[in-house]
CSV table of C-alpha atoms and ligand atoms in Angstrom, one decimal:
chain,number,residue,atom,x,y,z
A,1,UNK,CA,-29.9,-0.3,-11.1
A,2,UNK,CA,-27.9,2.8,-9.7
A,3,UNK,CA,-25.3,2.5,-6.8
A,4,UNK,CA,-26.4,4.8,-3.6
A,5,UNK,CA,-22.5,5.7,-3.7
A,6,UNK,CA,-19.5,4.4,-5.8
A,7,UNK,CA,-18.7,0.9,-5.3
A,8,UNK,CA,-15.2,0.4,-3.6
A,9,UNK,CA,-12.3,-0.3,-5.8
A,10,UNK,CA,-11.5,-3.7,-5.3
A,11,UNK,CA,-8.2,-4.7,-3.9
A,12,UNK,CA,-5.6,-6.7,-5.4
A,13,UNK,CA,-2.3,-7.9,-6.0
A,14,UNK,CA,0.1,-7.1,-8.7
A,15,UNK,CA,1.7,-10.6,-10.3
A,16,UNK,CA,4.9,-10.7,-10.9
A,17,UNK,CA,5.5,-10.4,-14.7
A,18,UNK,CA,1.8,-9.9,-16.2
A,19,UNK,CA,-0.3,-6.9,-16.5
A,20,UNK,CA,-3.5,-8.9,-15.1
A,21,UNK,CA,-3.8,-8.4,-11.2
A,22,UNK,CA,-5.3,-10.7,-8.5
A,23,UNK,CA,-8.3,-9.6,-7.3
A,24,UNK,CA,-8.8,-10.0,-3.6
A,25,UNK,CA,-11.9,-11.8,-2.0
A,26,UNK,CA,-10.4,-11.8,1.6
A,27,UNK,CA,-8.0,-12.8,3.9
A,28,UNK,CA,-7.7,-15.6,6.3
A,29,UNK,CA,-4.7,-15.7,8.7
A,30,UNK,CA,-3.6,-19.1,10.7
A,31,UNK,CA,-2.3,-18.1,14.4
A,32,UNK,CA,0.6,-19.7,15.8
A,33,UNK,CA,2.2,-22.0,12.9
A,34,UNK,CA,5.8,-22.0,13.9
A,35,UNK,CA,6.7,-23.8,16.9
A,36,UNK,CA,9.1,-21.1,18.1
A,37,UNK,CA,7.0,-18.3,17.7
A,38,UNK,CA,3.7,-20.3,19.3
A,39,UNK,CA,6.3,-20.8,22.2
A,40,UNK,CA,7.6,-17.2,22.9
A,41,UNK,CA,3.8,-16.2,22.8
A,42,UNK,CA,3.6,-18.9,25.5
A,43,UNK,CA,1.3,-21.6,23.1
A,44,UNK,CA,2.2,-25.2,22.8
A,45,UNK,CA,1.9,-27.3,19.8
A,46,UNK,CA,-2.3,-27.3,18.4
A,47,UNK,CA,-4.6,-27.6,15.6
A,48,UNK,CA,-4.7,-24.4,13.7
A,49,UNK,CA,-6.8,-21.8,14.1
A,50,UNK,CA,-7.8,-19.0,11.6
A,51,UNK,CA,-8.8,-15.2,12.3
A,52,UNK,CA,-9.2,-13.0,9.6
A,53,UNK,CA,-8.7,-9.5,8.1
A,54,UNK,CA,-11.1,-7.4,5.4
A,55,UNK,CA,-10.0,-7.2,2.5
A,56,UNK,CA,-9.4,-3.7,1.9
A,57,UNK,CA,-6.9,-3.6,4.8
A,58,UNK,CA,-4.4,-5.0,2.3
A,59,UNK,CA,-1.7,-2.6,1.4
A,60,UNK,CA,-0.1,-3.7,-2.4
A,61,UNK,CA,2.6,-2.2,-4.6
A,62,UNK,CA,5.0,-0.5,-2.6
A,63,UNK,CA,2.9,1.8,-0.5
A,64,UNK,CA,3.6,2.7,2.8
A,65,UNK,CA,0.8,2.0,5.6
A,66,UNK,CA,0.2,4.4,8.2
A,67,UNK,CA,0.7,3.8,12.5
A,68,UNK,CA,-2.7,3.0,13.1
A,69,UNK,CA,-4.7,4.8,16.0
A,70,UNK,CA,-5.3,3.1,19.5
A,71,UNK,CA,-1.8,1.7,20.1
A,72,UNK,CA,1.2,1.6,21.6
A,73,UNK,CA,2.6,-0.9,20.7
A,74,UNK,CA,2.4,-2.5,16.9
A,75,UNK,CA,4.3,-5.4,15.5
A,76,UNK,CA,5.5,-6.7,12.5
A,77,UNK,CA,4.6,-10.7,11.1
A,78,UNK,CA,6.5,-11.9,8.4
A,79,UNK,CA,4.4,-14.7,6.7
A,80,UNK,CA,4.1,-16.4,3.5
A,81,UNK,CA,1.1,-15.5,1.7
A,82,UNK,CA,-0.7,-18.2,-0.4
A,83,UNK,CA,-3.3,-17.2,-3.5
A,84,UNK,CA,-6.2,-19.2,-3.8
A,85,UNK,CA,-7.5,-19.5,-7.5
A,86,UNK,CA,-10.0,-21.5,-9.6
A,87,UNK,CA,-11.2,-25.1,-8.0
A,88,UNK,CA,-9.9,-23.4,-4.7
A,89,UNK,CA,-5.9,-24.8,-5.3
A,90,UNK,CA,-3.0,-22.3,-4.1
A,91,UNK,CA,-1.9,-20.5,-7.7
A,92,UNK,CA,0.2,-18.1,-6.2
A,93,UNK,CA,2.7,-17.0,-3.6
A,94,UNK,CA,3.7,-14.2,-2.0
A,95,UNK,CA,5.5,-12.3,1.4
A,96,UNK,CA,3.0,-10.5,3.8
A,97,UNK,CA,3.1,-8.7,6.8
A,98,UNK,CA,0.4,-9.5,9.6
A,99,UNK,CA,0.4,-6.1,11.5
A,100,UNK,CA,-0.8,-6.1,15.0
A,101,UNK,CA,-1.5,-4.5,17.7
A,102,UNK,CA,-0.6,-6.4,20.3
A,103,UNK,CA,-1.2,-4.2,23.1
A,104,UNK,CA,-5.3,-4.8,22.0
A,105,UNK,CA,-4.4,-8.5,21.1
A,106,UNK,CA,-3.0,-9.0,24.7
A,107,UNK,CA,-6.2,-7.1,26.1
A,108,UNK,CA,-8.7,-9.4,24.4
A,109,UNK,CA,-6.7,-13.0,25.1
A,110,UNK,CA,-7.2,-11.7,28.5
A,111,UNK,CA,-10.9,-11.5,28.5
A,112,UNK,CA,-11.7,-13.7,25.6
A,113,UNK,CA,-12.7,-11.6,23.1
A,114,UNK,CA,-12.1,-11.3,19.4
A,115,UNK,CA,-9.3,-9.9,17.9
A,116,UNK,CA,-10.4,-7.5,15.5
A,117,UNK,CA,-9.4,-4.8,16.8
A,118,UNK,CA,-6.0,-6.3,17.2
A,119,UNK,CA,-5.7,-7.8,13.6
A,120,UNK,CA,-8.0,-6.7,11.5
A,121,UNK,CA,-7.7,-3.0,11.6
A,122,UNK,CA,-7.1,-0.3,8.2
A,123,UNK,CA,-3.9,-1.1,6.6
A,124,UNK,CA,-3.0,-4.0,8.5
A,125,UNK,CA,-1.8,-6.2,5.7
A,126,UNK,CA,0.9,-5.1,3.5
A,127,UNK,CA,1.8,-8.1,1.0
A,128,UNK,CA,4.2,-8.5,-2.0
A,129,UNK,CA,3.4,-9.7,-5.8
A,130,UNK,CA,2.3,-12.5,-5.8
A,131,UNK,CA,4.9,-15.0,-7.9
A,132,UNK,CA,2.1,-17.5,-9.5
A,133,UNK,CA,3.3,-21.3,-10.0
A,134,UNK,CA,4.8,-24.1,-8.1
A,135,UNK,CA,5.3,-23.3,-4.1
A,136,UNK,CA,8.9,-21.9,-2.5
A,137,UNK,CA,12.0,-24.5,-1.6
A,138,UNK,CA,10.4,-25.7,1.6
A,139,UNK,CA,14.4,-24.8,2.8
A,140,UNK,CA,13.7,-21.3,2.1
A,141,UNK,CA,14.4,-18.5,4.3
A,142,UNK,CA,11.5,-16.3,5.7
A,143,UNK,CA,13.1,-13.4,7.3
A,144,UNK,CA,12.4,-9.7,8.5
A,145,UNK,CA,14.7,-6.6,9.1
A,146,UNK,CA,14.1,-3.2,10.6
A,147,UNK,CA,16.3,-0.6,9.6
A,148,UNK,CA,18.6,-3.2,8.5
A,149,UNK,CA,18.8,-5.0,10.8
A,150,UNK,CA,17.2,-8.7,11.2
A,151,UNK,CA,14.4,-9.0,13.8
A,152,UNK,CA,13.0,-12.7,12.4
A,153,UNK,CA,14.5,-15.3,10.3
A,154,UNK,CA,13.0,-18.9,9.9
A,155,UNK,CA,12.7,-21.4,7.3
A,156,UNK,CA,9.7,-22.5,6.2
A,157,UNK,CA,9.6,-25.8,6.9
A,158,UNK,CA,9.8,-24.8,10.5
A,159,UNK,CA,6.0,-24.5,9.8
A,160,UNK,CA,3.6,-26.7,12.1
A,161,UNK,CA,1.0,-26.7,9.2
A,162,UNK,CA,1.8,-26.4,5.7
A,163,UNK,CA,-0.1,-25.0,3.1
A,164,UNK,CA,-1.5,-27.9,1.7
A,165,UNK,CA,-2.5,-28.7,5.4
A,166,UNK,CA,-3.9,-24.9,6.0
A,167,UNK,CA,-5.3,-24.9,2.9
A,168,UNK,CA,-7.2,-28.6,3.8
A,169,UNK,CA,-8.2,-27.5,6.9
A,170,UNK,CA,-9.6,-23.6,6.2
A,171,UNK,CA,-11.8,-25.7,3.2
A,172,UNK,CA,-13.4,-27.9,6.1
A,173,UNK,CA,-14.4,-24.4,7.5
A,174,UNK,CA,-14.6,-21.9,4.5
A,175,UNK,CA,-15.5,-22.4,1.0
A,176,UNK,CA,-12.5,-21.0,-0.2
A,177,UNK,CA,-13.0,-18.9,-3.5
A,178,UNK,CA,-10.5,-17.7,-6.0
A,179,UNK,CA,-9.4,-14.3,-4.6
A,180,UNK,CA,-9.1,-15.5,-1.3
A,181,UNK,CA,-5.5,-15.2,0.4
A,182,UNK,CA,-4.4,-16.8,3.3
A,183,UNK,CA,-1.3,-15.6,5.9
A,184,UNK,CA,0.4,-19.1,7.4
A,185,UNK,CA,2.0,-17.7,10.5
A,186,UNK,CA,4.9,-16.3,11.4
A,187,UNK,CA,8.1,-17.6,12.8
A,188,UNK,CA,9.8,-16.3,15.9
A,189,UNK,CA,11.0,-12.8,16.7
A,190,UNK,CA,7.8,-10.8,16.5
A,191,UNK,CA,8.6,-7.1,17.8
A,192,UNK,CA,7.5,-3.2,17.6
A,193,UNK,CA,7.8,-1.0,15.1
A,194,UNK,CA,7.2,3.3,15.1
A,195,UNK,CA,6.4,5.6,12.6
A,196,UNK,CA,10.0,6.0,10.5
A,197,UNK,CA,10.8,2.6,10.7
A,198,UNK,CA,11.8,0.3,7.1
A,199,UNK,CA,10.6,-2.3,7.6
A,200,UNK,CA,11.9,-5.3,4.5
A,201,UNK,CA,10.6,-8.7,4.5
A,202,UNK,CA,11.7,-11.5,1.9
A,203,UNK,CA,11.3,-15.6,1.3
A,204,UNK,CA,13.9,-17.1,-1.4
A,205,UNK,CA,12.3,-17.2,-4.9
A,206,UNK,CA,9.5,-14.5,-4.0
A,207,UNK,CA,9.1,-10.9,-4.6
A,208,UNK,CA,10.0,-9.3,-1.2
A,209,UNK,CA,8.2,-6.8,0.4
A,210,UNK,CA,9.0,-3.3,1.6
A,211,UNK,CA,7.7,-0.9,3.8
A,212,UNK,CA,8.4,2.1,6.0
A,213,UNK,CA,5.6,2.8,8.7
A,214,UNK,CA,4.7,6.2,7.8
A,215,UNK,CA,2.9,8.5,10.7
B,301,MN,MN1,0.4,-13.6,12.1
């Protein structure tokens, strides 16, 4: 058999302290899994809901991802970032950033359509290494600066859903495959960022992520 064209590289994730990398399936995202920032979007308290992202949106080991077109108005998600693996348990752990345009996410709410567009678009998911092993301190900070200064900080047990729960409830939807990574939601304090802008995003005991929103 001969390929038309090159098959794409596939994406993945450097691990923190081995050479082998994670090769990425795709990416589910939950929406509105901390009760403060499912209330400032104007959302009460609900079962959780998943949209997703391709998989070659994700932006890994240190690069920089670019202001995407049709926007005026991009924000940054901090979110904890679980690694699905063999028997379709969470192996692995790491920060993300849930990029969106919420200028096309407030468009489609308001007619009902999908959000894509919003969420799904080139480069919208820079994430860390992934640390593989047992989960974060439950206690542990999730937080986000821009420019140095500190736009969201949560814990994650301010979570609605865990990841066990997430993870439970994507499988009743999904056959979740090693490779697959899922974004749980990010707390409060969602905001714009421009072209320029560093953008650094940590949880205690992971390797944090860094960014700066190139043109
Ligand atoms: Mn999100």
């Amino acid at each position: 058999m001969t390929w038309l064209f090159p098959p794409p590289a596939a994406p993945s994730l450097p691990i923190l302290g081995q050479d082998a990398r994670f090769p990425v399936r795709r990416i589910l995202c939950v929406g509105q899994n901390y009760a403060a920032h499912a209330r400032e979007m104007g959302h009460e308290r609900a079962e959780p809901f998943f949209f997703s992202k391709p998989a070659d949106a994700l932006v890994s080991d240190g690069a920089d991802p670019a202001y995407p077109p049709a926007t005026a108005d991009l924000h940054h998600e901090v979110e904890l970032v679980c690694a699905i693996g063999e028997g379709g348990d969470i192996i692995g752990w790491a920060v993300g950033c849930d990029l969106t345009r919420r200028d096309l996410q407030a468009a489609a709410k308001a007619k009902g359509r999908p959000w894509d567009a919003a969420k799904g678009f080139d480069q919208s998911a820079p994430c860390g290494a992934l640390t593989l092993g047992a989960p974060p301190d439950p206690a542990a900070v999730i937080a986000l600066s821009v420019n140095g200064q500190v736009r969201q900080s949560g814990r994650l047990d301010d979570m609605v859903w865990n990841p066990a729960e997430i993870v439970a409830k994507a499988g009743t939807l999904w056959a979740l495959k090693p490779g697959d990574l899922i974004f749980t939601g990010t707390p409060e304090g969602v905001g714009p960022i421009i072209p320029g802008d560093r953008v650094e995003a940590r949880i205690d005991g992971l390797s944090p992520l860094s960014f700066t929103v190139r043109p």
